[in-house]
Coordinates of C-alpha atoms and ligand atoms in Angstrom, one line a residue:
M74 CA -17.7 -9.4 9.6
I75 CA -19.6 -9.6 6.3
F76 CA -18.6 -8.1 3.0
R77 CA -21.3 -7.7 0.5
L78 CA -21.3 -6.2 -3.0
L79 CA -24.1 -3.6 -3.6
G80 CA -23.3 -2.7 -7.2
T81 CA -20.8 -4.1 -9.7
A82 CA -20.9 -1.8 -12.8
A83 CA -18.7 1.1 -13.7
G84 CA -20.1 4.6 -14.2
G85 CA -23.4 4.6 -16.1
G86 CA -24.3 1.1 -14.9
V87 CA -25.8 -1.7 -17.1
P88 CA -27.8 -0.8 -19.0
Q89 CA -26.7 2.8 -19.3
W90 CA -29.6 5.1 -19.8
N91 CA -28.5 6.4 -23.2
C92 CA -26.7 3.3 -24.6
G93 CA -28.0 0.9 -27.2
C94 CA -24.9 -1.4 -27.4
S95 CA -25.5 -5.1 -27.4
R96 CA -24.8 -5.5 -23.7
C97 CA -27.2 -2.7 -22.7
A98 CA -29.8 -3.8 -25.2
T99 CA -29.7 -7.4 -23.9
A100 CA -29.8 -6.2 -20.3
R101 CA -32.9 -4.2 -21.1
T102 CA -34.8 -6.9 -22.9
G103 CA -34.2 -10.0 -20.8
S104 CA -31.8 -12.7 -20.1
G105 CA -28.1 -13.0 -21.1
V106 CA -26.8 -9.9 -19.5
S107 CA -27.6 -9.0 -15.9
V108 CA -28.7 -5.5 -14.9
R109 CA -26.0 -4.0 -12.7
T110 CA -26.0 -0.9 -10.5
Q111 CA -22.9 1.2 -10.1
D112 CA -20.0 0.0 -8.0
G113 CA -20.2 -0.1 -4.2
A114 CA -20.1 -2.5 -1.3
V115 CA -20.9 -2.7 2.4
V116 CA -19.3 -4.2 5.4
G117 CA -21.0 -5.0 8.7
G118 CA -20.9 -7.0 11.8
D119 CA -24.0 -8.0 13.7
G120 CA -26.5 -6.5 11.3
N121 CA -27.0 -3.3 13.3
A122 CA -24.0 -1.5 12.1
W123 CA -22.8 -1.2 8.5
A124 CA -20.3 0.9 6.6
L125 CA -20.7 1.7 2.9
L126 CA -17.7 1.5 0.7
N127 CA -18.4 4.2 -1.9
A128 CA -21.8 5.9 -2.5
S129 CA -22.9 5.4 -6.1
P130 CA -25.7 7.3 -7.8
D131 CA -27.6 4.1 -7.5
L132 CA -27.3 4.0 -3.7
R133 CA -31.1 4.4 -3.0
A134 CA -31.9 1.3 -5.1
Q135 CA -29.1 -0.6 -3.5
L136 CA -30.2 0.3 0.0
L137 CA -33.8 -0.7 -0.7
A138 CA -32.6 -4.0 -2.2
F139 CA -30.9 -5.1 1.1
D140 CA -33.2 -6.2 3.9
A141 CA -30.5 -5.5 6.6
F142 CA -30.8 -1.7 5.9
A143 CA -34.6 -1.6 6.5
P144 CA -35.4 0.4 9.6
T145 CA -37.0 -1.8 12.2
T146 CA -39.0 0.8 14.1
A147 CA -41.1 3.8 13.3
T148 CA -38.1 6.0 13.8
R149 CA -35.7 7.0 11.0
K150 CA -32.8 5.2 12.5
S151 CA -30.4 3.6 10.0
P152 CA -27.7 1.0 10.7
I153 CA -25.4 2.8 8.2
L154 CA -22.9 4.5 10.4
D155 CA -20.0 5.1 8.0
V156 CA -19.2 5.7 4.4
V157 CA -15.6 5.0 3.2
L158 CA -14.6 6.4 -0.2
S159 CA -11.9 4.8 -2.5
D160 CA -11.7 7.9 -4.7
A161 CA -13.7 11.0 -5.7
E162 CA -15.1 9.8 -9.1
L163 CA -18.8 10.7 -9.6
D164 CA -19.8 7.1 -9.7
H165 CA -18.4 6.6 -6.2
V166 CA -19.5 9.9 -4.6
A167 CA -22.7 11.2 -6.2
G168 CA -24.7 9.0 -3.8
L169 CA -23.5 11.1 -0.9
L170 CA -26.3 13.5 -1.7
L171 CA -28.7 10.9 -0.5
L172 CA -27.3 11.2 3.0
R173 CA -29.3 14.4 3.3
E174 CA -32.2 12.4 4.7
A175 CA -30.0 10.9 7.5
A176 CA -31.5 11.5 10.9
S177 CA -28.4 10.6 12.8
A178 CA -24.8 11.4 12.2
V179 CA -23.0 9.5 9.4
R180 CA -19.2 9.5 9.3
V181 CA -17.6 9.8 5.8
H182 CA -14.0 8.7 5.6
A183 CA -11.8 9.9 2.7
T184 CA -8.3 10.9 2.0
A185 CA -7.3 14.6 2.1
A186 CA -7.3 14.8 -1.7
V187 CA -10.8 13.3 -1.9
L188 CA -12.1 15.6 0.8
A189 CA -10.7 18.6 -1.0
A190 CA -12.6 17.6 -4.2
L191 CA -15.8 17.2 -2.2
T192 CA -15.2 20.6 -0.6
H193 CA -14.2 22.7 -3.6
A194 CA -14.9 21.0 -6.9
F195 CA -18.1 19.0 -6.1
P196 CA -19.0 20.9 -2.9
V197 CA -21.2 18.2 -1.5
R198 CA -19.7 18.8 2.0
G199 CA -21.1 22.3 2.2
V200 CA -24.4 21.3 0.6
L201 CA -25.1 18.5 3.0
E202 CA -24.3 20.8 6.0
A203 CA -27.7 22.5 5.4
Y204 CA -29.5 19.2 5.7
T205 CA -27.9 16.8 8.2
M206 CA -24.9 16.0 10.3
I207 CA -22.0 14.5 8.5
L208 CA -18.7 13.9 10.3
W209 CA -15.9 14.1 7.8
N210 CA -12.9 12.0 8.7
E211 CA -9.6 12.3 6.9
L212 CA -8.1 8.9 6.1
T213 CA -4.3 8.7 6.3
L214 CA -2.9 6.3 3.8
G215 CA -1.8 3.1 5.4
T216 CA -3.4 3.9 8.8
P217 CA -6.4 1.8 9.7
V218 CA -9.7 3.2 10.9
Y219 CA -12.5 1.3 12.6
V220 CA -15.9 1.5 11.1
A221 CA -19.4 0.0 11.6
D222 CA -19.2 0.3 15.4
G223 CA -15.9 -1.6 15.4
A224 CA -17.1 -4.5 13.2
A225 CA -14.4 -3.8 10.6
R226 CA -11.2 -2.0 10.1
V227 CA -10.4 -0.2 6.8
T228 CA -7.0 0.8 5.6
A229 CA -6.5 2.9 2.4
I230 CA -3.7 1.6 0.2
P231 CA -2.6 4.2 -2.4
V232 CA -3.0 2.9 -6.0
G233 CA -3.2 5.9 -8.2
S234 CA -3.0 9.7 -8.7
K235 CA -5.7 10.1 -11.3
R236 CA -8.1 12.8 -10.2
P237 CA -11.7 13.1 -11.5
R238 CA -12.2 15.3 -14.5
Y239 CA -14.3 17.7 -12.5
A240 CA -11.4 18.1 -10.0
A241 CA -8.7 18.9 -12.5
D242 CA -7.7 22.1 -10.6
V243 CA -7.7 20.6 -7.1
P244 CA -4.1 20.5 -5.9
G245 CA -2.2 17.5 -4.6
V246 CA -1.0 14.2 -6.2
D247 CA -1.3 11.7 -3.4
G248 CA -4.4 9.9 -2.2
W249 CA -6.6 10.3 -5.3
V250 CA -7.3 6.6 -5.8
S251 CA -7.0 4.0 -3.1
A252 CA -7.7 0.3 -2.6
L253 CA -9.5 -0.4 0.7
R254 CA -8.2 -3.3 2.8
I255 CA -10.9 -4.5 5.2
D256 CA -10.3 -6.7 8.2
T257 CA -11.6 -7.3 11.7
G258 CA -8.5 -6.3 13.6
V259 CA -4.8 -6.6 14.2
G260 CA -3.2 -9.4 12.2
T261 CA -6.3 -10.8 10.6
R262 CA -6.8 -11.6 7.0
G263 CA -9.4 -9.7 5.1
V264 CA -10.8 -8.4 1.9
L265 CA -9.1 -6.1 -0.5
Y266 CA -11.6 -3.9 -2.3
A267 CA -9.9 -2.3 -5.3
P268 CA -12.4 -1.1 -7.9
C269 CA -10.0 1.3 -9.7
V270 CA -6.5 0.1 -10.3
P271 CA -4.3 1.8 -12.8
E272 CA -1.3 -0.6 -12.3
W273 CA -0.3 -3.6 -10.4
S274 CA 2.1 -2.1 -7.8
P275 CA 4.3 -3.8 -5.2
Q276 CA 2.2 -2.2 -2.5
L277 CA -1.0 -3.5 -4.0
A278 CA 0.5 -7.0 -4.3
A279 CA 1.6 -6.9 -0.7
A280 CA -1.9 -6.0 0.5
A281 CA -3.5 -8.7 -1.7
A282 CA -1.2 -11.3 -0.3
T283 CA -2.6 -10.7 3.2
C284 CA -6.3 -11.1 2.1
D285 CA -8.6 -14.1 1.6
C286 CA -10.5 -12.3 -1.1
V287 CA -9.7 -9.6 -3.6
V288 CA -12.6 -7.6 -5.2
F289 CA -10.9 -6.1 -8.2
D290 CA -11.2 -3.6 -11.0
G291 CA -13.0 -5.4 -13.9
T292 CA -13.8 -2.2 -15.9
F293 CA -12.3 -3.2 -19.2
W294 CA -11.5 -6.6 -20.7
S295 CA -8.9 -5.3 -23.1
D296 CA -6.8 -2.2 -23.3
D297 CA -8.3 -0.9 -26.6
E298 CA -11.9 -1.7 -25.7
M299 CA -13.2 1.9 -25.8
I300 CA -11.2 2.6 -29.0
G301 CA -12.7 -0.4 -30.7
S302 CA -16.2 0.6 -29.9
G303 CA -15.5 4.1 -31.1
W304 CA -16.5 5.5 -27.7
S305 CA -13.1 7.0 -26.8
S306 CA -9.7 7.5 -28.2
R307 CA -8.1 6.5 -24.9
T308 CA -6.9 3.1 -23.8
A309 CA -8.0 1.4 -20.5
R310 CA -4.6 2.2 -19.0
E311 CA -4.9 5.8 -20.0
M312 CA -8.3 5.9 -18.3
G313 CA -6.7 4.6 -15.1
H314 CA -7.8 1.0 -15.3
L315 CA -5.6 -2.0 -15.7
P316 CA -7.3 -4.1 -18.4
I317 CA -8.2 -7.7 -17.5
A318 CA -6.6 -9.4 -20.5
G319 CA -3.2 -9.2 -22.0
S320 CA 0.3 -9.0 -20.7
D321 CA 0.6 -7.4 -17.3
G322 CA -3.2 -7.4 -17.1
A323 CA -5.3 -8.0 -14.0
L324 CA -6.0 -11.7 -15.0
E325 CA -2.3 -12.5 -15.0
H326 CA -1.7 -10.9 -11.6
L327 CA -4.8 -12.2 -9.9
H328 CA -4.2 -15.7 -11.3
A329 CA -0.8 -15.7 -9.6
L330 CA -2.3 -15.1 -6.2
S331 CA -2.6 -18.6 -4.8
G332 CA -5.5 -19.4 -2.6
T333 CA -7.1 -16.0 -2.9
R334 CA -10.7 -15.7 -4.1
C335 CA -10.8 -13.0 -6.8
I336 CA -13.9 -11.3 -7.9
L337 CA -14.3 -8.6 -10.5
T338 CA -16.4 -5.5 -10.0
H339 CA -16.8 -2.0 -11.7
L340 CA -17.5 -3.6 -15.1
N341 CA -18.0 -1.0 -17.8
N342 CA -20.9 -1.4 -20.2
S343 CA -18.3 -1.9 -23.0
N344 CA -16.9 -5.1 -21.3
P345 CA -17.7 -8.3 -23.3
L346 CA -17.8 -10.2 -19.9
L347 CA -21.2 -8.8 -19.3
H348 CA -22.6 -11.4 -21.8
H349 CA -23.2 -14.6 -19.7
D350 CA -22.1 -16.8 -22.6
A351 CA -19.1 -14.7 -23.6
P352 CA -16.0 -16.8 -24.4
E353 CA -14.1 -14.4 -22.2
R354 CA -16.0 -15.9 -19.2
D355 CA -14.4 -19.3 -20.0
V356 CA -11.0 -17.8 -19.8
L357 CA -11.8 -16.3 -16.4
E358 CA -13.3 -19.5 -15.2
E359 CA -10.2 -21.4 -16.2
A360 CA -8.1 -19.0 -14.1
G361 CA -10.6 -19.4 -11.1
I362 CA -11.6 -15.7 -11.2
E363 CA -15.3 -14.7 -10.7
V364 CA -17.4 -12.0 -12.1
G365 CA -19.2 -10.3 -9.1
V366 CA -22.9 -9.9 -9.0
D367 CA -25.0 -7.1 -7.3
G368 CA -26.0 -8.3 -3.8
Q369 CA -23.4 -11.0 -3.6
V370 CA -21.9 -11.8 -0.2
V371 CA -18.3 -12.3 -1.0
W372 CA -16.7 -12.8 2.4
C373 CA -17.7 -13.6 6.0
S374 CA -15.2 -13.8 8.8
P375 CA -15.4 -17.0 10.8
D376 CA -17.1 -15.2 13.7
A377 CA -19.7 -13.3 11.6
A378 CA -22.9 -13.2 13.5
G379 CA -25.1 -11.2 11.1
P380 CA -27.0 -12.5 8.1
P381 CA -26.1 -14.6 6.3
A382 CA -24.0 -16.1 9.1
R383 CA -21.8 -19.1 8.8
T384 CA -22.8 -20.2 12.2
H385 CA -25.6 -22.3 10.6
D386 CA -26.6 -25.3 12.6
D387 CA -26.5 -27.8 9.8
D388 CA -28.5 -30.4 11.6
A389 CA -31.5 -28.1 11.8
W390 CA -31.0 -26.5 8.4
R391 CA -33.7 -27.1 5.8
P392 CA -32.0 -25.9 2.6
K393 CA -33.9 -24.5 -0.3
L394 CA -32.9 -22.8 -3.5
A395 CA -32.5 -19.0 -3.1
R396 CA -34.9 -16.7 -4.9
G397 CA -34.2 -16.5 -8.6
V398 CA -32.3 -19.7 -8.6
R399 CA -33.6 -22.8 -10.4
L400 CA -32.4 -26.1 -11.7
A401 CA -32.7 -27.1 -15.4
Y402 CA -31.5 -29.7 -17.8
D403 CA -29.3 -28.5 -20.6
S404 CA -30.3 -30.9 -23.4
V405 CA -27.6 -29.7 -25.8
R406 CA -24.7 -30.5 -23.5
G407 CA -26.6 -33.2 -21.6
V408 CA -26.0 -31.9 -18.2
D409 CA -28.0 -30.6 -15.3
V410 CA -27.4 -26.9 -14.6
L411 CA -28.1 -24.5 -11.9
L412 CA -29.4 -21.2 -13.2
A413 CA -28.6 -18.2 -10.9
P414 CA -29.2 -14.6 -11.9
E415 CA -25.6 -14.3 -13.1
N416 CA -24.3 -17.8 -13.4
V417 CA -25.0 -21.0 -15.2
V418 CA -23.3 -23.7 -13.2
R419 CA -22.8 -27.2 -14.5
L420 CA -23.7 -29.8 -12.0
N421 CA -22.5 -33.3 -11.6
V422 CA -25.1 -36.0 -11.0
A423 CA -24.6 -36.0 -7.2
A424 CA -24.9 -32.2 -6.9
A425 CA -27.9 -32.1 -9.1
A426 CA -29.6 -34.9 -7.1
A427 CA -28.9 -33.2 -3.8
L428 CA -30.1 -29.8 -5.0
Q429 CA -33.3 -31.3 -6.3
R430 CA -34.0 -32.3 -2.8
C431 CA -33.5 -28.8 -1.3
D432 CA -37.2 -28.1 -0.8
G433 CA -37.0 -26.1 2.4
V434 CA -38.7 -29.1 4.2
R435 CA -36.0 -31.8 4.2
R436 CA -33.0 -31.5 6.6
I437 CA -29.6 -32.7 5.4
D438 CA -30.1 -36.1 7.0
D439 CA -33.4 -36.4 5.1
I440 CA -31.6 -35.5 1.9
V441 CA -28.9 -38.1 2.5
V442 CA -31.5 -40.8 3.2
S443 CA -33.4 -39.9 0.0
L444 CA -30.1 -39.9 -2.0
R445 CA -29.2 -43.4 -0.7
S446 CA -32.5 -44.8 -1.7
A447 CA -32.3 -43.2 -5.2
F448 CA -28.7 -44.1 -5.8
A449 CA -27.8 -47.4 -4.1
H450 CA -24.3 -47.1 -5.4
V451 CA -23.7 -43.5 -4.2
G452 CA -22.4 -43.1 -0.6
G453 CA -24.2 -39.8 0.0
A454 CA -22.4 -39.2 3.3
H455 CA -23.8 -36.6 5.5
D456 CA -20.6 -34.5 5.6
D457 CA -20.2 -34.5 1.8
V458 CA -23.8 -33.3 1.3
A459 CA -23.4 -30.7 4.0
S460 CA -20.2 -29.3 2.6
L461 CA -21.6 -29.3 -0.9
L462 CA -24.7 -27.4 0.2
G463 CA -22.6 -25.2 2.4
R464 CA -20.6 -24.1 -0.6
F465 CA -23.7 -23.3 -2.5
R466 CA -25.0 -21.4 0.4
E467 CA -21.8 -19.2 0.5
R468 CA -22.5 -18.4 -3.1
G469 CA -26.0 -17.3 -2.2
W470 CA -27.6 -20.0 -4.4
V471 CA -29.1 -22.0 -1.4
T472 CA -30.5 -20.6 1.8
Ligands
LIG633 C1 -13.5 5.8 -13.7 O1 -13.8 4.8 -13.1 O2 -12.5 5.8 -14.4 C2 -14.4 7.0 -13.6 O3 -15.5 6.8 -12.9 C3 -14.6 7.6 -15.0 C4 -15.8 8.5 -15.1 O4 -16.9 8.0 -14.9 O5 -15.6 9.7 -15.4
LIG634 MN1 -15.7 4.6 -12.1
LIG635 ZN1 -24.1 -0.1 -23.6

């Protein structure tokens, strides 16, 4: 199973079409703030079956950006078999309208509350019926359902009762906001996808404790962020989002999860973390928490067969830097750095030397031989280089 982020911004995206704040302005003009589409992810198995987690208004661009979704024949067959919704917010459901072009049935899984919103308040259910075949499946909280032709199993964990503004009159209190726990089957560890989290509950903590990776609500850095910018009179918590910083914030709770990879998504355009050189990034890095990037593969189960699989034959692998990734020398700090679309990574001498040799021609053995001749004092053992480059490959920086 593979878990990949499609979009990592909150509603409006980065830049938001009508926003001239410093984050949006920088994202428009160049480097320093990455462009982000609205939150969503995908899980799949062998590449022929995928399930979307949320359907953002940016879904079309997200689908076009991922090769695995490209139809392989002259038919209109798509490998997207399911859509699982974490809530009914417009930034997570407006993309459902794009399903109207579907030529084969797509199954949409959502809780009773979310289905009610999509039936009565934003009646996309009735609208789509005139265009295509959607199978609506009611998710029962806590009961897993298999998706993507059995490649993954999804369990909705209740995290909140905030309903979307447009659905104020839809009855019911349960099942409005869920975290989705994704795994491959009984007893396996997995990924917790939780883009909207109003509070750190015992149930959420229990789910996180059984996962290798938590993709978490990174909407707001601080509780008063929207008040400070004059955009709202409500705090992050009042808007249904646990802020990252501060007492009882996401950072504190995620940091306490030992051995779990934590990645933030659903970043609002007010969030200072969007600036690549923000001091808030250093605080996160210190805590070992990552800022997600659109298109990032965040988790592969050991048996994953689809791209990018971990079943690489390292002996035959000829590593090269991924598209958009390059090496540079930071003359101010006097260090080599790897520049990826979202990250600037400081490299030690050995890592920089190995990466400089990733030209798509040399195999790992060749790189080791070259390192030995350049640095007589450095061991450059095959396994060290392979594991270093393997880690960079997992991050998507080397292919
Ligand atoms: C949220 O994440 O809180 C919602 O998407 C807010 C909104 O866009 O109305
Ligand atoms: Mn949202
Ligand atoms: Zn902005």
